[in-house]
């Protein structure tokens, strides 16, 4: 299969390799034990592999698909050596993920949007959702940095008004990246902040407007009502906003990230995903499962604390690094 060709720069690939080191080491130490003393892929090896994939947070449904594909290879090729298992895994997982249209990008890009009714430029409006503590504000800051580096004009909106810390933390990032941020007092109406941010962005001829929102999940109905209101108010300024609703998930929480994705997709329409904190965990397999199970593209992954360590998710480079 010709899935694997050099796409990323060597520096970017090195960052990805390093960020997935814990996941890869954990996976291969388990795999080496599973195939010890075995020369061919048999039922025992497949049973062990199934267990390893599930324990690496790939998820049960995705794991079963992968095992099924490998069983088909075994049946077709009659004899598959355990030495080939690594390459087969890379090929079959890349093949599985290539069936969705996510993870094809290699660079930070924004869509080419039609002009507004008055002929003015339409800014790309990105609304960011996710529970507190998943790295949402950091992701917004790093995205602002990447878009600005591309020469785009970025405006931030601090619509998570329930915590003073959230507003202050976003301000730190806005100052660090040197982009304007629209804020109000803690306890202000989030929709009002979003409205002001879009109006300010349009007035400044911004290319990108990123809106932070509150990270509460204890009451889905309230969350749903709040996000619906924020969207409705934004559309008074930019008719088709938001163009993207990005859900940020903490990869180090493994299966809990799946649960959060389920909860948020039930509460609002999520269009893309970012999976953070992969460098500090052995649960990197969660990206494979989430990418496969939710028909929502994984767009970004966090593989380190540095400002450059939020990467555009490319499934081929990811699988290549994970199973290298």
XYZ file of C-alpha atoms in Angstrom:
324
model
C 0.000 0.000 0.000
C 1.273 3.470 -0.785
C -0.162 5.297 2.219
C 3.190 6.230 3.694
C 5.192 8.878 1.958
C 7.079 11.829 3.373
C 4.534 14.589 4.040
C 5.781 16.452 7.123
C 9.098 18.275 7.402
C 11.716 16.326 9.365
C 11.401 18.767 12.293
C 7.605 18.412 12.452
C 7.872 14.628 12.158
C 10.445 14.546 14.959
C 8.032 16.478 17.220
C 5.259 14.001 16.382
C 7.524 10.990 17.001
C 8.592 12.427 20.347
C 5.016 13.313 21.309
C 3.822 9.752 20.689
C 6.852 8.097 22.313
C 5.025 6.973 25.488
C 2.096 5.520 23.542
C 4.405 3.742 21.119
C 6.708 2.313 23.828
C 3.769 1.032 25.862
C 2.132 -0.524 22.804
C 5.244 -2.285 21.543
C 6.295 -3.610 24.947
C 2.861 -5.307 25.142
C 3.033 -6.466 21.523
C 6.515 -7.969 21.941
C 5.286 -10.010 24.918
C 2.238 -11.143 22.932
C 4.302 -12.495 20.028
C 7.221 -13.867 22.079
C 7.979 -17.391 20.887
C 5.464 -17.130 18.026
C 6.515 -17.181 14.419
C 3.137 -16.717 12.784
C -0.012 -14.705 13.375
C -2.501 -17.187 14.828
C -5.670 -16.961 16.948
C -3.661 -16.501 20.153
C -1.708 -13.594 18.688
C -4.906 -11.983 17.395
C -6.627 -12.390 20.795
C -3.648 -10.766 22.493
C -3.524 -8.025 19.870
C -7.217 -7.295 20.444
C -6.549 -6.913 24.166
C -3.551 -4.642 23.525
C -5.480 -2.342 21.161
C -8.365 -2.017 23.626
C -5.970 -1.322 26.522
C -4.241 1.312 24.336
C -7.608 3.131 24.189
C -8.232 2.476 20.513
C -11.803 1.571 21.557
C -13.681 -1.715 21.253
C -15.511 -1.047 17.977
C -12.445 0.226 16.128
C -10.330 -2.614 17.555
C -12.810 -5.207 16.236
C -12.647 -3.624 12.765
C -8.830 -3.757 12.810
C -8.758 -7.404 13.990
C -11.288 -8.358 11.303
C -9.100 -6.807 8.617
C -6.012 -8.621 9.866
C -7.951 -11.916 9.985
C -8.859 -11.385 6.326
C -5.172 -10.853 5.509
C -4.243 -14.023 7.421
C -6.923 -16.047 5.596
C -5.846 -14.690 2.213
C -2.085 -14.975 2.682
C -2.340 -18.305 4.585
C 0.884 -17.594 6.440
C 1.716 -14.289 8.049
C 4.820 -14.039 10.197
C 4.744 -12.096 13.468
C 7.670 -10.087 12.100
C 5.245 -8.614 9.527
C 2.585 -7.726 12.097
C 3.842 -4.191 12.681
C 3.689 -3.299 8.974
C 0.272 -4.946 8.607
C -1.058 -2.925 11.543
C 0.186 0.327 10.000
C -1.373 -0.504 6.646
C -4.730 -1.700 7.970
C -5.199 1.213 10.403
C -4.196 3.753 7.745
C -6.604 1.993 5.383
C -9.395 2.157 7.952
C -8.817 5.850 8.614
C -8.552 6.641 4.912
C -12.246 5.740 4.632
C -13.118 8.997 6.389
C -12.156 12.360 4.952
C -10.407 13.495 8.119
C -6.688 13.853 8.644
C -5.760 14.727 5.072
C -4.359 18.197 5.806
C -0.699 18.987 6.415
C -0.884 22.750 7.034
C -3.015 25.288 8.890
C -5.608 26.429 6.360
C -8.915 28.280 6.517
C -11.754 27.789 4.035
C -12.306 30.201 1.178
C -15.632 31.738 2.245
C -18.096 33.635 0.034
C -18.326 37.397 0.655
C -20.955 38.904 2.974
C -24.187 40.351 1.541
C -22.645 43.858 1.560
C -19.632 42.628 -0.420
C -17.227 42.638 2.531
C -14.865 39.785 3.401
C -16.303 36.982 5.526
C -14.048 36.163 8.493
C -13.614 32.478 9.349
C -15.423 32.088 12.695
C -14.257 29.215 14.891
C -16.216 28.419 18.067
C -14.266 26.284 20.557
C -16.017 24.001 23.067
C -14.806 21.493 25.666
C -14.808 20.924 29.426
C -12.443 22.842 31.693
C -8.955 21.414 31.996
C -8.663 19.754 28.576
C -6.319 22.414 27.195
C -9.004 24.461 25.439
C -7.509 27.911 26.105
C -3.994 26.718 25.276
C -5.293 25.230 22.010
C -6.936 28.567 21.127
C -3.679 30.417 21.878
C -1.619 28.033 19.749
C -4.148 28.208 16.896
C -4.026 32.026 17.020
C -0.220 31.808 16.820
C -0.301 29.447 13.811
C -2.875 31.498 11.909
C -0.989 34.720 12.616
C 2.239 33.059 11.449
C 0.431 32.407 8.155
C -0.076 36.159 7.830
C -3.748 36.088 8.833
C -5.364 38.717 11.075
C -6.813 37.018 14.184
C -9.265 38.260 16.845
C -10.112 36.297 20.020
C -13.389 36.425 21.971
C -13.449 35.440 25.679
C -17.014 34.085 25.906
C -16.219 31.702 28.789
C -17.458 34.324 31.246
C -18.222 31.929 34.104
C -14.613 31.827 35.335
C -12.408 34.880 35.737
C -9.420 32.559 35.324
C -10.594 31.555 31.832
C -10.747 35.193 30.698
C -7.363 36.007 32.247
C -5.726 32.889 30.803
C -6.960 33.735 27.308
C -5.682 37.310 27.787
C -2.215 35.920 28.574
C -2.267 34.025 25.267
C -3.608 37.046 23.343
C -0.734 39.154 24.733
C 1.821 36.436 24.043
C 0.723 35.980 20.433
C 0.009 39.720 20.073
C -3.568 39.483 18.798
C -6.556 41.560 19.977
C -9.007 39.981 22.432
C -12.567 41.072 23.174
C -13.624 40.552 26.790
C -16.220 41.644 29.305
C -16.541 41.203 33.063
C -16.894 37.752 34.602
C -20.578 36.777 34.659
C -21.409 38.726 31.470
C -23.656 37.150 28.844
C -21.412 34.876 26.676
C -23.521 35.651 23.584
C -22.911 39.372 24.130
C -19.124 38.804 24.169
C -19.356 36.685 21.002
C -21.409 39.422 19.298
C -18.854 42.097 20.253
C -15.953 39.891 19.115
C -17.504 39.303 15.686
C -18.395 42.959 15.272
C -14.873 43.989 16.258
C -13.376 41.338 13.948
C -15.460 42.512 10.992
C -14.526 46.155 11.704
C -10.827 45.199 11.858
C -11.104 43.204 8.610
C -10.045 40.041 10.478
C -9.440 36.772 8.637
C -10.061 34.550 11.679
C -12.221 35.046 14.791
C -11.883 32.421 17.541
C -14.547 32.316 20.258
C -13.881 30.530 23.570
C -16.987 29.136 25.320
C -17.777 27.821 28.801
C -16.670 24.279 29.615
C -19.558 22.935 31.638
C -21.216 19.590 31.062
C -23.165 19.046 34.268
C -26.380 20.175 32.591
C -26.586 19.346 28.905
C -29.806 21.324 28.429
C -28.220 24.525 29.750
C -25.118 23.954 27.636
C -27.228 23.309 24.540
C -29.330 26.444 25.140
C -26.268 28.572 25.773
C -24.351 27.425 22.681
C -27.479 27.762 20.528
C -27.909 31.348 21.763
C -24.222 32.159 21.113
C -24.561 30.850 17.543
C -27.805 32.745 16.925
C -26.337 36.038 18.144
C -23.136 35.573 16.085
C -25.257 35.095 12.964
C -26.594 38.641 13.368
C -23.075 39.799 12.471
C -21.815 37.028 10.153
C -24.733 35.185 8.562
C -23.289 31.665 8.453
C -21.194 31.769 11.669
C -19.725 29.714 13.175
C -18.001 27.990 10.259
C -16.481 25.414 12.588
C -17.318 24.136 16.075
C -14.087 22.635 17.441
C -14.375 20.238 20.392
C -11.150 19.974 22.423
C -10.562 16.602 24.146
C -7.807 15.600 26.566
C -6.157 12.520 25.025
C -4.611 11.516 28.353
C -8.080 10.689 29.718
C -8.479 7.815 27.244
C -12.017 6.462 27.277
C -13.273 9.548 29.120
C -12.441 11.522 25.972
C -14.851 9.244 24.058
C -17.526 9.960 26.681
C -17.006 13.730 26.442
C -17.223 13.535 22.650
C -20.560 11.695 22.995
C -21.902 14.258 25.477
C -20.880 17.308 23.479
C -22.058 15.948 20.129
C -25.441 15.356 21.798
C -25.514 18.953 23.101
C -24.361 20.822 19.999
C -23.268 20.281 16.419
C -19.522 19.596 16.571
C -17.749 19.794 13.210
C -14.078 19.130 14.118
C -12.015 17.726 17.002
C -8.693 18.569 18.651
C -7.045 15.921 20.869
C -4.505 17.377 23.313
C -1.846 16.227 25.812
C -0.774 13.149 23.827
C 2.864 13.632 24.796
C 2.243 12.912 28.500
C 0.300 9.693 28.070
C 0.405 6.139 26.738
C -3.207 6.533 25.550
C -2.421 7.880 22.067
C -4.520 5.122 20.519
C -7.564 7.178 21.476
C -6.961 9.348 18.381
C -7.382 6.293 16.114
C -10.624 5.292 17.848
C -12.103 8.790 17.963
C -11.175 9.429 14.330
C -12.898 6.188 13.299
C -15.930 6.160 15.610
C -17.169 9.736 15.465
C -17.814 10.759 11.930
C -16.196 14.073 12.873
C -12.707 14.907 11.580
C -9.817 15.092 14.045
C -8.240 18.344 12.908
C -5.488 19.065 15.460
C -3.432 17.106 17.983
C -1.339 18.382 20.880
C 2.019 16.604 21.123
C 3.926 18.896 23.506
C 3.820 22.048 25.581
C 5.677 24.302 23.140
C 3.791 26.865 21.072
C 4.646 24.896 17.902
C 3.505 21.579 19.391
C -0.123 21.790 18.296
C -0.041 19.976 14.965
C -2.477 19.601 12.122
C -3.594 15.958 12.356
C -2.477 13.902 9.390
C -3.595 10.293 9.804
C -0.798 8.818 7.683
C 1.952 10.611 9.584
C 0.234 9.758 12.883
C -0.031 6.023 12.127
C 3.511 5.991 10.752
C 4.849 7.562 13.978
C 2.731 5.374 16.267
C 3.724 2.079 14.627
C 7.225 2.956 13.444
